[in-house]
mmCIF file of C-alpha atoms and ligand atoms in Angstrom:
data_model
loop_
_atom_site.group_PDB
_atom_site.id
_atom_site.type_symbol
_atom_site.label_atom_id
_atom_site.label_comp_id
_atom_site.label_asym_id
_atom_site.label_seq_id
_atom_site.Cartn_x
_atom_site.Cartn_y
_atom_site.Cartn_z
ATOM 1 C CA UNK A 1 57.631 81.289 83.198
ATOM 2 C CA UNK A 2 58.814 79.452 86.510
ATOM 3 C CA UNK A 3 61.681 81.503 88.110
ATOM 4 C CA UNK A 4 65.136 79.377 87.907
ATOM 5 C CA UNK A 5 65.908 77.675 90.675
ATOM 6 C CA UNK A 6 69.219 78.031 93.165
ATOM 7 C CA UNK A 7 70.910 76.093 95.498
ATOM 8 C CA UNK A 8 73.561 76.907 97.316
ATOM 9 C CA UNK A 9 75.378 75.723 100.857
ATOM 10 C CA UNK A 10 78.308 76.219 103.299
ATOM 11 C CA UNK A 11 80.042 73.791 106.125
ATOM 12 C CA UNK A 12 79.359 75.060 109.505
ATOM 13 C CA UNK A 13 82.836 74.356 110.256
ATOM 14 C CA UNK A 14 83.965 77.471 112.086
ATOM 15 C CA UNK A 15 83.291 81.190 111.515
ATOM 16 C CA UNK A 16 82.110 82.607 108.115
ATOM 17 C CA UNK A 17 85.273 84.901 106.638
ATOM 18 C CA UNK A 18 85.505 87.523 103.857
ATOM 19 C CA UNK A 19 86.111 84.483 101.220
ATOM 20 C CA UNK A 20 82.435 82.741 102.022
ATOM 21 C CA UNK A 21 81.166 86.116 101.968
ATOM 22 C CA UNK A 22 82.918 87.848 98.578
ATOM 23 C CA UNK A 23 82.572 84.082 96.969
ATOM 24 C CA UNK A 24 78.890 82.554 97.873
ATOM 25 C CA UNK A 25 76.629 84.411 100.139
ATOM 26 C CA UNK A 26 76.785 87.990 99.076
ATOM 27 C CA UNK A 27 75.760 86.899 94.899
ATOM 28 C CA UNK A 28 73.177 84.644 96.742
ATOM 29 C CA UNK A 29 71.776 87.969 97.889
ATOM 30 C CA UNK A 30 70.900 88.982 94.439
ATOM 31 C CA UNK A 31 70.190 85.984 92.985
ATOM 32 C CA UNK A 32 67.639 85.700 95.716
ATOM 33 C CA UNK A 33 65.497 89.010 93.948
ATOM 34 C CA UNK A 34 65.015 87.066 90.879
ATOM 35 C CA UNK A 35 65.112 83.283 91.613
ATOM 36 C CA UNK A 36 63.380 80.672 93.361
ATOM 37 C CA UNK A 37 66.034 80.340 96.685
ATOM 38 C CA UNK A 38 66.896 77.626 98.454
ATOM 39 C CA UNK A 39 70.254 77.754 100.780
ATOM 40 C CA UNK A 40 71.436 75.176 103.187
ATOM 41 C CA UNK A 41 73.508 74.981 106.203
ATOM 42 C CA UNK A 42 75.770 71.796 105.202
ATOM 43 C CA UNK A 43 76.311 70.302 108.468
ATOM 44 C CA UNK A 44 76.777 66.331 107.471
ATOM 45 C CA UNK A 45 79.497 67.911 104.943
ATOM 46 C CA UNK A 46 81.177 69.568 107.865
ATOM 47 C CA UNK A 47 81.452 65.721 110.180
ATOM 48 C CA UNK A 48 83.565 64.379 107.397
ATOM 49 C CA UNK A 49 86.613 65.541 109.135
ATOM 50 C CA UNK A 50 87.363 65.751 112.792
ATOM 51 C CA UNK A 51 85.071 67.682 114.685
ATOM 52 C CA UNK A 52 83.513 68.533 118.017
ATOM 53 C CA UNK A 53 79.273 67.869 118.962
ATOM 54 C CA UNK A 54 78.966 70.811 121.079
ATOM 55 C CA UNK A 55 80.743 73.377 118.496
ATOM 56 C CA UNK A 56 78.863 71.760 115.564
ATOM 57 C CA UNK A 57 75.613 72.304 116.870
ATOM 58 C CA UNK A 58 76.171 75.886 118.056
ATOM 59 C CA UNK A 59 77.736 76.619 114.758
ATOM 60 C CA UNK A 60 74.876 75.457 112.345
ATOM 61 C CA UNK A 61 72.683 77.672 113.904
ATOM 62 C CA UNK A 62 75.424 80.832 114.141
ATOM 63 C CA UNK A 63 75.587 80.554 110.242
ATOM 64 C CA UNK A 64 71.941 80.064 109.425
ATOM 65 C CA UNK A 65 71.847 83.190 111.387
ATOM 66 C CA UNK A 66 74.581 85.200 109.249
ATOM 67 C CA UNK A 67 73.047 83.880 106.473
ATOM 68 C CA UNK A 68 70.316 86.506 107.797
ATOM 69 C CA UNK A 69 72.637 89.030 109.067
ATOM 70 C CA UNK A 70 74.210 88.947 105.197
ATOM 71 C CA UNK A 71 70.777 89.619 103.743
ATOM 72 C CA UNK A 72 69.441 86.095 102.828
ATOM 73 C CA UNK A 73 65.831 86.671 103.401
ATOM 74 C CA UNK A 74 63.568 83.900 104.737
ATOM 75 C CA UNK A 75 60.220 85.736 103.017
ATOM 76 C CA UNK A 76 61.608 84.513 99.791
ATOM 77 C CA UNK A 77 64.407 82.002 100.315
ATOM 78 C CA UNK A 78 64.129 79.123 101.898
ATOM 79 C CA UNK A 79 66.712 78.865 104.546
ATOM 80 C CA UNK A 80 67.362 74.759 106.016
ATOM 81 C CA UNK A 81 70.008 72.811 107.508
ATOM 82 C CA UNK A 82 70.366 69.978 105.491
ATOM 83 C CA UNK A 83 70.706 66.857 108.231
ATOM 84 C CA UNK A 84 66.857 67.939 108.854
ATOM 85 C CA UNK A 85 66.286 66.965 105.300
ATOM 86 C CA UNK A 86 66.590 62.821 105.346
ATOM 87 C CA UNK A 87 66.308 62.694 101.390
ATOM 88 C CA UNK A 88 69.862 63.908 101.515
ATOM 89 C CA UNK A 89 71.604 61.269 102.590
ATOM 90 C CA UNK A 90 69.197 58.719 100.988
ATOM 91 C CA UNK A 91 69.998 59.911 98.006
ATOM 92 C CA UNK A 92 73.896 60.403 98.455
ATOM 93 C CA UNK A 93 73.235 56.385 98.605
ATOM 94 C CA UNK A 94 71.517 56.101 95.563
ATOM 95 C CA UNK A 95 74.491 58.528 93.370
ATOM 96 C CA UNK A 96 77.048 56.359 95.277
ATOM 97 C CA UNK A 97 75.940 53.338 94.117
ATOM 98 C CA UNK A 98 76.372 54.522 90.206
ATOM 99 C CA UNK A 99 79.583 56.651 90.595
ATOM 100 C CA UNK A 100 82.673 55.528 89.757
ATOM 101 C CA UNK A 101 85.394 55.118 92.228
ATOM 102 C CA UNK A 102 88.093 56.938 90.268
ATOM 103 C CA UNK A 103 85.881 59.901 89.883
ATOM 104 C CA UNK A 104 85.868 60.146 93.505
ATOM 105 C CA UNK A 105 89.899 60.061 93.571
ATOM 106 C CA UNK A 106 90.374 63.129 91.146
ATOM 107 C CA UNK A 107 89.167 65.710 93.463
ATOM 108 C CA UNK A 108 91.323 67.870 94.570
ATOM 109 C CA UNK A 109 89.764 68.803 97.232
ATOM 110 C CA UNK A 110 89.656 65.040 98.831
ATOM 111 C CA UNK A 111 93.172 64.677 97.424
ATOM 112 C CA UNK A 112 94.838 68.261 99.644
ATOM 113 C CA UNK A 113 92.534 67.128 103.072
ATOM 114 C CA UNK A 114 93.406 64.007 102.640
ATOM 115 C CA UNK A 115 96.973 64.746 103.083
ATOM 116 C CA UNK A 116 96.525 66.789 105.952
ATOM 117 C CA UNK A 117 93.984 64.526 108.226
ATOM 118 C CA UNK A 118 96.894 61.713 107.032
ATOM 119 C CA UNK A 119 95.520 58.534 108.956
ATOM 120 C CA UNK A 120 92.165 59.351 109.713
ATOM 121 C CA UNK A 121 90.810 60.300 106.398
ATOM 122 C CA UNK A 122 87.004 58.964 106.522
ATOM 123 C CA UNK A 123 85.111 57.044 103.544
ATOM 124 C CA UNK A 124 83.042 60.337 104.296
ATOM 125 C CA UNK A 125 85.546 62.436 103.105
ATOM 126 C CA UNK A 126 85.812 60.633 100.087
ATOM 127 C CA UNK A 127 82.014 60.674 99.571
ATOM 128 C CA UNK A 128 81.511 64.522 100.011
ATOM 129 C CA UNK A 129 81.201 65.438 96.582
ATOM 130 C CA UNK A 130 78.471 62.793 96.111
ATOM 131 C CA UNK A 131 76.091 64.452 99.025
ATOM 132 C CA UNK A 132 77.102 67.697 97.636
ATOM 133 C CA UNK A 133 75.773 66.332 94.150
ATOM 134 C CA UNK A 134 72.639 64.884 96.126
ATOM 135 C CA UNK A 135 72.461 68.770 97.669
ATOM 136 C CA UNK A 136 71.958 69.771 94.485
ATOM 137 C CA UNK A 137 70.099 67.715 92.469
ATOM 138 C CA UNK A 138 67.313 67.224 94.613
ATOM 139 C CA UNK A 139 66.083 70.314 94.055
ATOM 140 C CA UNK A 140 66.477 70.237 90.234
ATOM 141 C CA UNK A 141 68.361 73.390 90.870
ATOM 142 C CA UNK A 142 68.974 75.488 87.597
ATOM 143 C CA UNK A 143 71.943 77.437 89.192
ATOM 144 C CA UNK A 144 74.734 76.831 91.819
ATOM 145 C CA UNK A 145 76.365 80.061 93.156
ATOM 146 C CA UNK A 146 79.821 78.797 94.622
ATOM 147 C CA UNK A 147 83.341 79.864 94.522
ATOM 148 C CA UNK A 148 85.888 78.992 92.221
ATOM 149 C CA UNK A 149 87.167 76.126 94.520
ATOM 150 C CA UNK A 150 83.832 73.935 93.730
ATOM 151 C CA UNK A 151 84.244 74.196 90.432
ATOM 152 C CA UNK A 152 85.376 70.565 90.124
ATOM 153 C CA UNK A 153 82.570 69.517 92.653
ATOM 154 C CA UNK A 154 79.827 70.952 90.231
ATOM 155 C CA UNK A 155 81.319 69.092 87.407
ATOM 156 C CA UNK A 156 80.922 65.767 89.001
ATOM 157 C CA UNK A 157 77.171 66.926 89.909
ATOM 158 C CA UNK A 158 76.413 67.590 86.304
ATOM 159 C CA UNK A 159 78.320 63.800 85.191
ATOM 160 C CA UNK A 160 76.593 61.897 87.873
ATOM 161 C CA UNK A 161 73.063 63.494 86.517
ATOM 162 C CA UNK A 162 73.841 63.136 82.817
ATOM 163 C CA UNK A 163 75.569 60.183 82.532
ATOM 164 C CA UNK A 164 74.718 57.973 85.699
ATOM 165 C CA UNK A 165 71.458 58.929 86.172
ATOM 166 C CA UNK A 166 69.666 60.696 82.958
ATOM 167 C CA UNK A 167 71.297 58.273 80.649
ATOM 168 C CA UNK A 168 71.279 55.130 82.323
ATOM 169 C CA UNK A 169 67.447 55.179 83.781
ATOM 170 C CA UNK A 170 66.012 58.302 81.820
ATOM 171 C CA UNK A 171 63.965 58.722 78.850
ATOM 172 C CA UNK A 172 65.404 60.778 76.581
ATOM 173 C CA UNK A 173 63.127 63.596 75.795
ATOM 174 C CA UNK A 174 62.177 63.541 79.711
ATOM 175 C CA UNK A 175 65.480 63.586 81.939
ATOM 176 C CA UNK A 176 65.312 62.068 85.441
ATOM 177 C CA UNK A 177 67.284 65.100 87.066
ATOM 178 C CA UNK A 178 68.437 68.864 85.946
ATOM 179 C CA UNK A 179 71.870 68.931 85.127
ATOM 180 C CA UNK A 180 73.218 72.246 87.157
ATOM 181 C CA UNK A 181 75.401 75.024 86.066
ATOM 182 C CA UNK A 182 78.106 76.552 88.135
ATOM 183 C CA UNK A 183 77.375 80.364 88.574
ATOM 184 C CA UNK A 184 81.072 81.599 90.005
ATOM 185 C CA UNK A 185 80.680 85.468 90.113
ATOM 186 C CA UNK A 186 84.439 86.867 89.048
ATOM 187 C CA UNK A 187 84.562 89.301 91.266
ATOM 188 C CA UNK A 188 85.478 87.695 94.949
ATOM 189 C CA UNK A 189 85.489 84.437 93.644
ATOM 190 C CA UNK A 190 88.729 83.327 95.204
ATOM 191 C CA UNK A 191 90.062 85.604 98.167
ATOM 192 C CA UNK A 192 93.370 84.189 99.275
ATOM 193 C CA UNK A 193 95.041 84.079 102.597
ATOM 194 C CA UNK A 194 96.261 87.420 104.919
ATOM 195 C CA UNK A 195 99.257 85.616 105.750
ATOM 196 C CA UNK A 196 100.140 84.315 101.921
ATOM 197 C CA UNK A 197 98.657 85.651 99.253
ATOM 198 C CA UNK A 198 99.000 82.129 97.108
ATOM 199 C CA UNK A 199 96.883 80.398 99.208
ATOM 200 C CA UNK A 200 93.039 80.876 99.765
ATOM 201 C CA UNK A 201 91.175 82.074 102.401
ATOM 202 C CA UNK A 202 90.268 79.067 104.131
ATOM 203 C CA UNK A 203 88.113 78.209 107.464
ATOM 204 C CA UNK A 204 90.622 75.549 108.119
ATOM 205 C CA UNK A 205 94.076 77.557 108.382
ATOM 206 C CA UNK A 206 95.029 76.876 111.462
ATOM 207 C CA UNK A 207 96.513 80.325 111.800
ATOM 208 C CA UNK A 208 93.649 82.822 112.386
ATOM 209 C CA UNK A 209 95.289 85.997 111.653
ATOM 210 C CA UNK A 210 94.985 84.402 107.801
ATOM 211 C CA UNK A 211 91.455 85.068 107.577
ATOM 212 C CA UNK A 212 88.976 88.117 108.793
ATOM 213 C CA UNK A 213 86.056 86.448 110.049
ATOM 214 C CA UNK A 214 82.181 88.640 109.399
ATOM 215 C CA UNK A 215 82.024 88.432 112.840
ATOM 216 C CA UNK A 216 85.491 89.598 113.999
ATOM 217 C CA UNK A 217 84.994 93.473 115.825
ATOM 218 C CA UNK A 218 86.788 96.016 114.682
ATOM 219 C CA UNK A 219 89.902 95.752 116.909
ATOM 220 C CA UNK A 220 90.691 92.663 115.903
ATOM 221 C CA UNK A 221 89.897 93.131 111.668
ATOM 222 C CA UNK A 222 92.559 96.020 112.800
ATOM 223 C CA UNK A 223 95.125 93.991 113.963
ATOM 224 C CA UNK A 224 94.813 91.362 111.024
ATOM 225 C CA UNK A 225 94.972 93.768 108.531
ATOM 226 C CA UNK A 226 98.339 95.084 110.365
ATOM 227 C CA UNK A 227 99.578 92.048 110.543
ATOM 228 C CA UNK A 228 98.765 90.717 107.041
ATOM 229 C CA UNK A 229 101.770 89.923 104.590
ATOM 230 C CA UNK A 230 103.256 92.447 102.436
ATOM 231 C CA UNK A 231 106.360 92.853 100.424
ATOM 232 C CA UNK A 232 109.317 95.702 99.784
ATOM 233 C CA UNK A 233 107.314 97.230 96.567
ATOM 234 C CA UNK A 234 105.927 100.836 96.779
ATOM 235 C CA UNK A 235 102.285 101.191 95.207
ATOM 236 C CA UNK A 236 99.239 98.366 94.925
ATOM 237 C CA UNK A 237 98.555 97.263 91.563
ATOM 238 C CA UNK A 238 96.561 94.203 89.426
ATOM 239 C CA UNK A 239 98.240 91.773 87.891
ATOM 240 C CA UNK A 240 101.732 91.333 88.571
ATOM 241 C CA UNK A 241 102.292 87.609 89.582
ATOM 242 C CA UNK A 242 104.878 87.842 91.979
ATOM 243 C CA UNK A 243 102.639 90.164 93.842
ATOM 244 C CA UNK A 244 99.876 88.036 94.959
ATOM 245 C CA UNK A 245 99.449 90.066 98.336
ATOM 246 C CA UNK A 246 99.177 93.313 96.322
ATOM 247 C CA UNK A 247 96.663 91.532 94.011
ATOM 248 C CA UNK A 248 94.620 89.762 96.993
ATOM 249 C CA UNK A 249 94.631 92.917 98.961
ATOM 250 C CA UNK A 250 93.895 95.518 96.311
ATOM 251 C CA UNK A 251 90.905 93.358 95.406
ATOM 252 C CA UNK A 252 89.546 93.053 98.912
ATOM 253 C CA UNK A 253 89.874 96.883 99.013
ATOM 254 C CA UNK A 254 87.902 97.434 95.907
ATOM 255 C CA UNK A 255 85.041 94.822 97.082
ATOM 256 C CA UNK A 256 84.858 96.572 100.460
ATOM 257 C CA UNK A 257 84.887 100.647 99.308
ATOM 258 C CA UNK A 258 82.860 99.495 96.730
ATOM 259 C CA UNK A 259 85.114 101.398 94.455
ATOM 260 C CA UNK A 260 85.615 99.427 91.074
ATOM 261 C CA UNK A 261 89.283 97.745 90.340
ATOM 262 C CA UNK A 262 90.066 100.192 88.057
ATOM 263 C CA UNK A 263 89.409 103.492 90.339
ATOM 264 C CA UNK A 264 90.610 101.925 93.287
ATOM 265 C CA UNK A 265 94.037 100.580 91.102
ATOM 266 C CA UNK A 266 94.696 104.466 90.002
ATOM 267 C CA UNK A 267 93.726 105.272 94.094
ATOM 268 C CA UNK A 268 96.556 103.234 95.373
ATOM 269 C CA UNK A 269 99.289 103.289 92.781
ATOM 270 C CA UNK A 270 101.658 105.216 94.258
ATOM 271 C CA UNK A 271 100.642 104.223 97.947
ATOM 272 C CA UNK A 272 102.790 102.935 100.636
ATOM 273 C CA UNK A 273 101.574 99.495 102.670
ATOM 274 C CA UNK A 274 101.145 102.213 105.518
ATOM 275 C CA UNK A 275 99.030 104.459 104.245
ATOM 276 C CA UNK A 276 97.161 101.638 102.463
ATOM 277 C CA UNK A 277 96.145 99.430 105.062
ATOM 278 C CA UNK A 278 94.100 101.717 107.417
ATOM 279 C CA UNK A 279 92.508 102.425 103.985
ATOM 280 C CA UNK A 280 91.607 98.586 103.558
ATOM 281 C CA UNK A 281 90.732 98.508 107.743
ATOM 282 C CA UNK A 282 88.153 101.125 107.791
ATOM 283 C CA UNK A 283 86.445 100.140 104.833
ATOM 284 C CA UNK A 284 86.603 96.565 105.893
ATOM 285 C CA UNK A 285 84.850 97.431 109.099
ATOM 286 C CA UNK A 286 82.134 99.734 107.658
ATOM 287 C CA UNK A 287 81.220 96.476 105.679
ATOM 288 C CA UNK A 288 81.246 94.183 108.165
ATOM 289 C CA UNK A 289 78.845 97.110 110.682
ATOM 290 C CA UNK A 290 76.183 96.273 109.176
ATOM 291 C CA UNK A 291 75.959 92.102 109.133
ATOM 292 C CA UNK A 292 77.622 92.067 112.520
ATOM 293 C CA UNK A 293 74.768 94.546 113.852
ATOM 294 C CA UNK A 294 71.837 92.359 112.253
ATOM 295 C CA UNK A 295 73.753 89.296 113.986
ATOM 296 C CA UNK A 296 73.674 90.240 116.928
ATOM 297 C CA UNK A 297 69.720 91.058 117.248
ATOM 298 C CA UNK A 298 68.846 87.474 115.433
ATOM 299 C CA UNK A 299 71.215 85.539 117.629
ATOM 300 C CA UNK A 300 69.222 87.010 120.889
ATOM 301 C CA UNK A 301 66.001 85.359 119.019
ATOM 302 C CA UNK A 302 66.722 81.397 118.905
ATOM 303 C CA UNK A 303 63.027 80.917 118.685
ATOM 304 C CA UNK A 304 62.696 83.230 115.580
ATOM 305 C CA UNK A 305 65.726 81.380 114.224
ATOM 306 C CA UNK A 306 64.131 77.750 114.529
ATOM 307 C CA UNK A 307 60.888 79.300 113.051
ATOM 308 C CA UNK A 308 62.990 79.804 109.818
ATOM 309 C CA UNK A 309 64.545 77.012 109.948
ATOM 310 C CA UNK A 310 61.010 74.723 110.280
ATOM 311 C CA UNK A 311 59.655 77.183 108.021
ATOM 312 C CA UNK A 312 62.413 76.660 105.480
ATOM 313 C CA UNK A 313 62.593 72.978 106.071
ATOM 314 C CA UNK A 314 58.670 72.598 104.899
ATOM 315 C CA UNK A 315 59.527 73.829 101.630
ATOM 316 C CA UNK A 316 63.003 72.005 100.806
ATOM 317 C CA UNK A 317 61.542 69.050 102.069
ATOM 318 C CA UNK A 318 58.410 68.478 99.641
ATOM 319 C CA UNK A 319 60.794 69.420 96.856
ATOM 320 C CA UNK A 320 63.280 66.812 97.750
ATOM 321 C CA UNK A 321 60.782 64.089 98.579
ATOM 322 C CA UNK A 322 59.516 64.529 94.660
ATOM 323 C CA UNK A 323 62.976 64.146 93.258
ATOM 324 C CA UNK A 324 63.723 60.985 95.381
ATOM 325 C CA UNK A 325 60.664 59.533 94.857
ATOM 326 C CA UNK A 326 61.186 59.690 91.286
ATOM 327 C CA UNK A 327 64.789 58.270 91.182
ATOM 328 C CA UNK A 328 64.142 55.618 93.604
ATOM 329 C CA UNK A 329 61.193 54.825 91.271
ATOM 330 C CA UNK A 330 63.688 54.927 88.266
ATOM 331 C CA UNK A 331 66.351 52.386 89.788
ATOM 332 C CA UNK A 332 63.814 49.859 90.871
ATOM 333 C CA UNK A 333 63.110 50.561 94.345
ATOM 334 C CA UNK A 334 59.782 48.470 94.932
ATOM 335 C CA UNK A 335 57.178 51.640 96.066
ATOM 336 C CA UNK A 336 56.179 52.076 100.019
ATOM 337 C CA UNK A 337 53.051 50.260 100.625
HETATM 338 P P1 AMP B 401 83.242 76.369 102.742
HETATM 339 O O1 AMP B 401 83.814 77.339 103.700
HETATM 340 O O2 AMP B 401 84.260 75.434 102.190
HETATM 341 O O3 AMP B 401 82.012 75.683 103.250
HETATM 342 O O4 AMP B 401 82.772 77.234 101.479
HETATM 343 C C1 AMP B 401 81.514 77.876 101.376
HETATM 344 C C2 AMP B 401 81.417 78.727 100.146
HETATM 345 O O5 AMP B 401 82.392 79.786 100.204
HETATM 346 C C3 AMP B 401 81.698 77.983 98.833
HETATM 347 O O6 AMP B 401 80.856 78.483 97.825
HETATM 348 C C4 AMP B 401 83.128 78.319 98.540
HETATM 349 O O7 AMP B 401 83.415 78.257 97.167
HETATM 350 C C5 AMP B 401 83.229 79.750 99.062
HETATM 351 N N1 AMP B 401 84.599 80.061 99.481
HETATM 352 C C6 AMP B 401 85.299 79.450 100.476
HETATM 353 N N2 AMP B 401 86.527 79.988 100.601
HETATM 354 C C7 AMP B 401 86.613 80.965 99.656
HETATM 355 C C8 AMP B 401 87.619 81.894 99.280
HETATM 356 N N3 AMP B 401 88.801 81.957 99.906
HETATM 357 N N4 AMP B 401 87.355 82.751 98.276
HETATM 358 C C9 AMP B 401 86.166 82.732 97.637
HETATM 359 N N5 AMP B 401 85.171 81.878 97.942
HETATM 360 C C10 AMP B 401 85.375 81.003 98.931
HETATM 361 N N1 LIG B 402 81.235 71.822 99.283
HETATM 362 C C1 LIG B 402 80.773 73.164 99.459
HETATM 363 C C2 LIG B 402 81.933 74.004 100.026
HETATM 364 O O1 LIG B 402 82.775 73.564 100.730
HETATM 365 C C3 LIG B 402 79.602 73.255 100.376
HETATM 366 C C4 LIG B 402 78.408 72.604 99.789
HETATM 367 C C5 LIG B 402 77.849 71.435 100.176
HETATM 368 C C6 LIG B 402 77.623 73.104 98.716
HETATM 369 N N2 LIG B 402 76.741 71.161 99.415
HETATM 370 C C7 LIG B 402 76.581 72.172 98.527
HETATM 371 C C8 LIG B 402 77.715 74.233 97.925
HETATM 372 C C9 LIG B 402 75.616 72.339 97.516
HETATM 373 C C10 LIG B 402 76.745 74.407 96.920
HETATM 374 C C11 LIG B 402 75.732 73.461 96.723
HETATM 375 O O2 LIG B 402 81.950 75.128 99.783
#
């Protein structure tokens, strides 16, 4: 039996944090033991807003590298950045051309950016979850580990290959493209914000003490911790909705220690924010030791970097050119000569 395939991606928009960690990359990890691995730097994702060449470029290659540093390894995945990978946005053309505008304007995710970049929202922005769909369906992937905030994206992946694609230029018994499913691990799926517990982690606060980046030294994950929101109530517990710092923060605690919810719940119970939160530092940095150690021996090696990302860029590439092959071949497209 062929091993299932995975896909899986994030923005190089700024430095990984605790939420792309907990969410994505550390069940990608795992899944990479017992699937066939493919995981992509998304950097044409990350010009749909706003952004700045020089940081761009010197991100992509900073998160292919903590892709690395978090244990993604480039034996058995295949590690890319996707603007190397033409077939991406040629097929982001082709899905456009059969999806629905008013799918487009549903997502939530278009719909809360959109609000904040006001007046210079881009047709790009608009389009992302069509070249995330092309992402993903290019490599027929069988699995999509994400977190819970691309839920809605992974829908629209799975309409656009059902019903604009499979049913509209398929055979039936012999579907055009694999329809994905989401894989959102419970556990981590959503961390929220240091500085308000209702709102998610998120690269794009423009406060930093909101988010500990894997990168951040210890100092620093120190001071954010200290500085992260609490309220009056003795004792951290699960559960309690108008305690979404205790929630948030409890979690983190039990994903760091590696101490399940329950244990660590019972742990902290009766605990005061000041004896909790050098609790929640230390462990925090002995996680992070070990990825920020790795980092900083692969960023000192841009040539062994670019070898993986060639390397990985072979592979993805002959598995992409297949699938658009195929579906230009499906809509019409007269064949290259
Ligand atoms: P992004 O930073 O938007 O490129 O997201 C990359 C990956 O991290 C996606 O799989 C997201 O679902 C996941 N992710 C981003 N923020 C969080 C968060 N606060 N909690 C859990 N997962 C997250
Ligand atoms: N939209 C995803 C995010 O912000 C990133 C992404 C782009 C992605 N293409 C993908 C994730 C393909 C999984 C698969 O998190």
């Amino acid at each position: 039996m062929p091993r299932k395939r995975v896909l899986s991606g994030v923005q190089p928009t700024g430095a990984l944090h605790l939420g792309n960690w907990l969410g994505a990359i550390r069940n990608w990890v795992e899944l990479q033991k017992t699937h066939e691995t493919f995981f992509c730097v998304v950097d044409l994702h990350a010009i749909t807003v706003p952004h700045d060449p020089a940081t761009l470029a010197e991100n992509t290659l900073s998160t292919a590298a903590q892709y690395m540093a978090c244990g993604i390894d480039p034996k058995i995945s295949s590690i890319f950045i996707q603007s190397h990978i033409a077939a991406h946005s040629e097929l982001c053309w082709l899905l456009n051309c059969v999806t629905p505008l008013n799918w487009m304007e549903r997502m939530i995710q278009f719909k809360e950016k959109a609000i904040k970049h006001g007046d210079n929202v881009s047709v790009g922005l608009l389009d992302y979850p069509v070249l995330m769909a092309a992402d993903i369906l290019l490599y027929d992937a069988d699995l999509v580990p994400v977190g819970e905030d691309q839920k809605q994206h992974l829908e629209l992946a799975r309409d656009i290959a059902q019903q604009r694609i499979n049913s509209k230029f398929g055979v039936l018994d012999k579907p055009l493209l694999k329809v994905p499913e989401p894989l959102i691990i419970k556990e981590g799926a959503k961390v929220m914000s240091l500085s308000n517990g209702r709102n998610k982690m998120s690269k794009s606060d423009p406060n930093e003490g909101s988010r500990i980046a894997l990168l951040d030294p210890p100092d620093l994950i120190k001071k954010k911790i200290k500085r992260a929101k609490t309220d009056p109530k003795i004792g951290l517990e699960f559960d309690n909705p108008s305690r979404p710092e205790a929630e948030n923060l409890l979690s983190l605690f039990s994903l760091m220690s590696g101490i399940d919810k329950k244990t660590a719940a019972e742990k902290c119970s009766e605990m005061g924010w000041g004896t909790f939160k050098p609790l929640l530092t230390d462990a925090t940095i002995a996680a992070l030791e070990p990825i920020q150690n790795r980092y900083k021996e692969l960023i000192q090696k841009p040539e062994e970097l670019n070898q993986v990302l060639a390397d990985g860029r072979a592979t993805a590439e002959e598995v992409a050119q297949s699938t658009l092959d195929r579906i230009k071949a499906a809509v019409g497209l007269l064949k290259k000569i």
